[in-house]
């Protein structure tokens, strides 16, 4: 997973272009991290899948499964600004939520390159593609106490086994917390 401080730096300190491409790139990064969606799900998003009043997205996952994913008020304002810039740039009010610089639908390699370029600027992690943001989403939720079943639902997994892969880092963190905080934790417990 990408460190929280690296992502905080990305979203608060890195300058994105004011044009459609720059703002689209930022929105892609924000949305992938804020929702944990897959790259394929992001590409399939349509303007009609966005409900700004209820602050939720309709995400089409693997096997034609659909799920509703909530988002914050701040992200809602950013999505509204994205829609306005998209309409001003391409005079399109429907279709894919994200477009290329030429107004065409996104494609997997473009999304990968966008994410890799920005994550490479803020993280030395080996994993710097879109999946690293999904992994970070799940790991950070788990570290902050979210229940595994809630993370499972947000990621669109059918099995908890799939979700547990993302939270194994959190077990290490729990081990550290236990070691530091529990009165009966002895020096031998540190090794795990």
JSON list of N, CA and C in Angstrom, two decimals, residues 49-86:
[
{"chain": "A", "resi": 49, "resn": "UNK", "atom": "N", "xyz": [-24.07, 7.42, -13.79]},
{"chain": "A", "resi": 49, "resn": "UNK", "atom": "CA", "xyz": [-23.79, 6.59, -12.61]},
{"chain": "A", "resi": 49, "resn": "UNK", "atom": "C", "xyz": [-23.51, 7.42, -11.36]},
{"chain": "A", "resi": 50, "resn": "UNK", "atom": "N", "xyz": [-23.40, 8.71, -11.56]},
{"chain": "A", "resi": 50, "resn": "UNK", "atom": "CA", "xyz": [-23.03, 9.62, -10.48]},
{"chain": "A", "resi": 50, "resn": "UNK", "atom": "C", "xyz": [-24.28, 10.27, -9.91]},
{"chain": "A", "resi": 51, "resn": "UNK", "atom": "N", "xyz": [-24.49, 10.09, -8.60]},
{"chain": "A", "resi": 51, "resn": "UNK", "atom": "CA", "xyz": [-25.61, 10.74, -7.92]},
{"chain": "A", "resi": 51, "resn": "UNK", "atom": "C", "xyz": [-25.03, 11.72, -6.90]},
{"chain": "A", "resi": 52, "resn": "UNK", "atom": "N", "xyz": [-24.93, 12.99, -7.31]},
{"chain": "A", "resi": 52, "resn": "UNK", "atom": "CA", "xyz": [-24.31, 13.99, -6.45]},
{"chain": "A", "resi": 52, "resn": "UNK", "atom": "C", "xyz": [-25.16, 14.30, -5.22]},
{"chain": "A", "resi": 53, "resn": "UNK", "atom": "N", "xyz": [-26.49, 14.25, -5.37]},
{"chain": "A", "resi": 53, "resn": "UNK", "atom": "CA", "xyz": [-27.35, 14.59, -4.23]},
{"chain": "A", "resi": 53, "resn": "UNK", "atom": "C", "xyz": [-27.27, 13.53, -3.13]},
{"chain": "A", "resi": 54, "resn": "UNK", "atom": "N", "xyz": [-27.18, 12.26, -3.51]},
{"chain": "A", "resi": 54, "resn": "UNK", "atom": "CA", "xyz": [-27.06, 11.18, -2.52]},
{"chain": "A", "resi": 54, "resn": "UNK", "atom": "C", "xyz": [-25.60, 10.85, -2.22]},
{"chain": "A", "resi": 55, "resn": "UNK", "atom": "N", "xyz": [-24.68, 11.49, -2.94]},
{"chain": "A", "resi": 55, "resn": "UNK", "atom": "CA", "xyz": [-23.25, 11.25, -2.79]},
{"chain": "A", "resi": 55, "resn": "UNK", "atom": "C", "xyz": [-22.90, 9.77, -2.91]},
{"chain": "A", "resi": 56, "resn": "UNK", "atom": "N", "xyz": [-23.27, 9.20, -4.05]},
{"chain": "A", "resi": 56, "resn": "UNK", "atom": "CA", "xyz": [-22.95, 7.80, -4.31]},
{"chain": "A", "resi": 56, "resn": "UNK", "atom": "C", "xyz": [-22.74, 7.56, -5.80]},
{"chain": "A", "resi": 57, "resn": "UNK", "atom": "N", "xyz": [-21.96, 6.52, -6.07]},
{"chain": "A", "resi": 57, "resn": "UNK", "atom": "CA", "xyz": [-21.67, 6.10, -7.43]},
{"chain": "A", "resi": 57, "resn": "UNK", "atom": "C", "xyz": [-22.22, 4.70, -7.65]},
{"chain": "A", "resi": 58, "resn": "UNK", "atom": "N", "xyz": [-22.74, 4.46, -8.83]},
{"chain": "A", "resi": 58, "resn": "UNK", "atom": "CA", "xyz": [-23.11, 3.11, -9.22]},
{"chain": "A", "resi": 58, "resn": "UNK", "atom": "C", "xyz": [-21.91, 2.53, -9.95]},
{"chain": "A", "resi": 59, "resn": "UNK", "atom": "N", "xyz": [-21.31, 1.50, -9.36]},
{"chain": "A", "resi": 59, "resn": "UNK", "atom": "CA", "xyz": [-20.10, 0.90, -9.92]},
{"chain": "A", "resi": 59, "resn": "UNK", "atom": "C", "xyz": [-20.44, -0.47, -10.47]},
{"chain": "A", "resi": 60, "resn": "UNK", "atom": "N", "xyz": [-20.02, -0.71, -11.71]},
{"chain": "A", "resi": 60, "resn": "UNK", "atom": "CA", "xyz": [-20.22, -2.01, -12.34]},
{"chain": "A", "resi": 60, "resn": "UNK", "atom": "C", "xyz": [-18.93, -2.81, -12.21]},
{"chain": "A", "resi": 61, "resn": "UNK", "atom": "N", "xyz": [-19.01, -3.87, -11.40]},
{"chain": "A", "resi": 61, "resn": "UNK", "atom": "CA", "xyz": [-17.82, -4.68, -11.12]},
{"chain": "A", "resi": 61, "resn": "UNK", "atom": "C", "xyz": [-17.72, -5.90, -12.01]},
{"chain": "A", "resi": 62, "resn": "UNK", "atom": "N", "xyz": [-16.93, -6.84, -11.52]},
{"chain": "A", "resi": 62, "resn": "UNK", "atom": "CA", "xyz": [-16.72, -8.09, -12.25]},
{"chain": "A", "resi": 62, "resn": "UNK", "atom": "C", "xyz": [-18.03, -8.87, -12.34]},
{"chain": "A", "resi": 63, "resn": "UNK", "atom": "N", "xyz": [-18.22, -9.58, -13.43]},
{"chain": "A", "resi": 63, "resn": "UNK", "atom": "CA", "xyz": [-19.41, -10.41, -13.59]},
{"chain": "A", "resi": 63, "resn": "UNK", "atom": "C", "xyz": [-20.70, -9.64, -13.59]},
{"chain": "A", "resi": 64, "resn": "UNK", "atom": "N", "xyz": [-20.68, -8.41, -14.12]},
{"chain": "A", "resi": 64, "resn": "UNK", "atom": "CA", "xyz": [-21.86, -7.55, -14.20]},
{"chain": "A", "resi": 64, "resn": "UNK", "atom": "C", "xyz": [-22.49, -7.25, -12.84]},
{"chain": "A", "resi": 65, "resn": "UNK", "atom": "N", "xyz": [-21.73, -7.42, -11.77]},
{"chain": "A", "resi": 65, "resn": "UNK", "atom": "CA", "xyz": [-22.26, -7.09, -10.45]},
{"chain": "A", "resi": 65, "resn": "UNK", "atom": "C", "xyz": [-22.21, -5.58, -10.28]},
{"chain": "A", "resi": 66, "resn": "UNK", "atom": "N", "xyz": [-23.26, -5.04, -9.68]},
{"chain": "A", "resi": 66, "resn": "UNK", "atom": "CA", "xyz": [-23.31, -3.60, -9.43]},
{"chain": "A", "resi": 66, "resn": "UNK", "atom": "C", "xyz": [-23.31, -3.35, -7.93]},
{"chain": "A", "resi": 67, "resn": "UNK", "atom": "N", "xyz": [-22.69, -2.24, -7.54]},
{"chain": "A", "resi": 67, "resn": "UNK", "atom": "CA", "xyz": [-22.71, -1.84, -6.14]},
{"chain": "A", "resi": 67, "resn": "UNK", "atom": "C", "xyz": [-22.75, -0.33, -6.06]},
{"chain": "A", "resi": 68, "resn": "UNK", "atom": "N", "xyz": [-23.32, 0.17, -4.98]},
{"chain": "A", "resi": 68, "resn": "UNK", "atom": "CA", "xyz": [-23.34, 1.60, -4.72]},
{"chain": "A", "resi": 68, "resn": "UNK", "atom": "C", "xyz": [-22.18, 1.92, -3.79]},
{"chain": "A", "resi": 69, "resn": "UNK", "atom": "N", "xyz": [-21.39, 2.91, -4.16]},
{"chain": "A", "resi": 69, "resn": "UNK", "atom": "CA", "xyz": [-20.23, 3.31, -3.35]},
{"chain": "A", "resi": 69, "resn": "UNK", "atom": "C", "xyz": [-20.42, 4.76, -2.93]},
{"chain": "A", "resi": 70, "resn": "UNK", "atom": "N", "xyz": [-20.39, 5.01, -1.61]},
{"chain": "A", "resi": 70, "resn": "UNK", "atom": "CA", "xyz": [-20.55, 6.38, -1.12]},
{"chain": "A", "resi": 70, "resn": "UNK", "atom": "C", "xyz": [-19.28, 7.19, -1.31]},
{"chain": "A", "resi": 71, "resn": "UNK", "atom": "N", "xyz": [-19.42, 8.51, -1.33]},
{"chain": "A", "resi": 71, "resn": "UNK", "atom": "CA", "xyz": [-18.25, 9.38, -1.36]},
{"chain": "A", "resi": 71, "resn": "UNK", "atom": "C", "xyz": [-18.52, 10.62, -0.51]},
{"chain": "A", "resi": 72, "resn": "UNK", "atom": "N", "xyz": [-17.45, 11.29, -0.14]},
{"chain": "A", "resi": 72, "resn": "UNK", "atom": "CA", "xyz": [-17.54, 12.43, 0.78]},
{"chain": "A", "resi": 72, "resn": "UNK", "atom": "C", "xyz": [-18.12, 13.67, 0.09]},
{"chain": "A", "resi": 73, "resn": "UNK", "atom": "N", "xyz": [-18.53, 14.62, 0.91]},
{"chain": "A", "resi": 73, "resn": "UNK", "atom": "CA", "xyz": [-19.04, 15.89, 0.40]},
{"chain": "A", "resi": 73, "resn": "UNK", "atom": "C", "xyz": [-17.96, 16.61, -0.41]},
{"chain": "A", "resi": 74, "resn": "UNK", "atom": "N", "xyz": [-16.73, 16.57, 0.09]},
{"chain": "A", "resi": 74, "resn": "UNK", "atom": "CA", "xyz": [-15.61, 17.21, -0.60]},
{"chain": "A", "resi": 74, "resn": "UNK", "atom": "C", "xyz": [-15.39, 16.58, -1.98]},
{"chain": "A", "resi": 75, "resn": "UNK", "atom": "N", "xyz": [-15.43, 15.25, -2.04]},
{"chain": "A", "resi": 75, "resn": "UNK", "atom": "CA", "xyz": [-15.26, 14.58, -3.33]},
{"chain": "A", "resi": 75, "resn": "UNK", "atom": "C", "xyz": [-16.44, 14.91, -4.25]},
{"chain": "A", "resi": 76, "resn": "UNK", "atom": "N", "xyz": [-17.63, 15.05, -3.68]},
{"chain": "A", "resi": 76, "resn": "UNK", "atom": "CA", "xyz": [-18.80, 15.43, -4.47]},
{"chain": "A", "resi": 76, "resn": "UNK", "atom": "C", "xyz": [-18.61, 16.78, -5.14]},
{"chain": "A", "resi": 77, "resn": "UNK", "atom": "N", "xyz": [-18.05, 17.73, -4.40]},
{"chain": "A", "resi": 77, "resn": "UNK", "atom": "CA", "xyz": [-17.78, 19.06, -4.97]},
{"chain": "A", "resi": 77, "resn": "UNK", "atom": "C", "xyz": [-16.75, 18.97, -6.08]},
{"chain": "A", "resi": 78, "resn": "UNK", "atom": "N", "xyz": [-15.75, 18.12, -5.90]},
{"chain": "A", "resi": 78, "resn": "UNK", "atom": "CA", "xyz": [-14.73, 17.93, -6.94]},
{"chain": "A", "resi": 78, "resn": "UNK", "atom": "C", "xyz": [-15.32, 17.27, -8.18]},
{"chain": "A", "resi": 79, "resn": "UNK", "atom": "N", "xyz": [-16.21, 16.31, -7.97]},
{"chain": "A", "resi": 79, "resn": "UNK", "atom": "CA", "xyz": [-16.88, 15.65, -9.10]},
{"chain": "A", "resi": 79, "resn": "UNK", "atom": "C", "xyz": [-17.77, 16.64, -9.86]},
{"chain": "A", "resi": 80, "resn": "UNK", "atom": "N", "xyz": [-18.47, 17.50, -9.12]},
{"chain": "A", "resi": 80, "resn": "UNK", "atom": "CA", "xyz": [-19.30, 18.54, -9.74]},
{"chain": "A", "resi": 80, "resn": "UNK", "atom": "C", "xyz": [-18.44, 19.45, -10.61]},
{"chain": "A", "resi": 81, "resn": "UNK", "atom": "N", "xyz": [-17.29, 19.87, -10.08]},
{"chain": "A", "resi": 81, "resn": "UNK", "atom": "CA", "xyz": [-16.37, 20.73, -10.84]},
{"chain": "A", "resi": 81, "resn": "UNK", "atom": "C", "xyz": [-15.85, 19.99, -12.07]},
{"chain": "A", "resi": 82, "resn": "UNK", "atom": "N", "xyz": [-15.59, 18.69, -11.92]},
{"chain": "A", "resi": 82, "resn": "UNK", "atom": "CA", "xyz": [-15.13, 17.89, -13.07]},
{"chain": "A", "resi": 82, "resn": "UNK", "atom": "C", "xyz": [-16.20, 17.86, -14.16]},
{"chain": "A", "resi": 83, "resn": "UNK", "atom": "N", "xyz": [-17.45, 17.64, -13.75]},
{"chain": "A", "resi": 83, "resn": "UNK", "atom": "CA", "xyz": [-18.55, 17.60, -14.74]},
{"chain": "A", "resi": 83, "resn": "UNK", "atom": "C", "xyz": [-18.67, 18.94, -15.48]},
{"chain": "A", "resi": 84, "resn": "UNK", "atom": "N", "xyz": [-18.53, 20.04, -14.75]},
{"chain": "A", "resi": 84, "resn": "UNK", "atom": "CA", "xyz": [-18.63, 21.36, -15.37]},
{"chain": "A", "resi": 84, "resn": "UNK", "atom": "C", "xyz": [-17.49, 21.60, -16.36]},
{"chain": "A", "resi": 85, "resn": "UNK", "atom": "N", "xyz": [-16.28, 21.23, -15.97]},
{"chain": "A", "resi": 85, "resn": "UNK", "atom": "CA", "xyz": [-15.12, 21.39, -16.87]},
{"chain": "A", "resi": 85, "resn": "UNK", "atom": "C", "xyz": [-15.24, 20.47, -18.08]},
{"chain": "A", "resi": 86, "resn": "UNK", "atom": "N", "xyz": [-15.72, 19.24, -17.85]},
{"chain": "A", "resi": 86, "resn": "UNK", "atom": "CA", "xyz": [-15.92, 18.27, -18.93]},
{"chain": "A", "resi": 86, "resn": "UNK", "atom": "C", "xyz": [-16.92, 18.82, -19.95]}
]
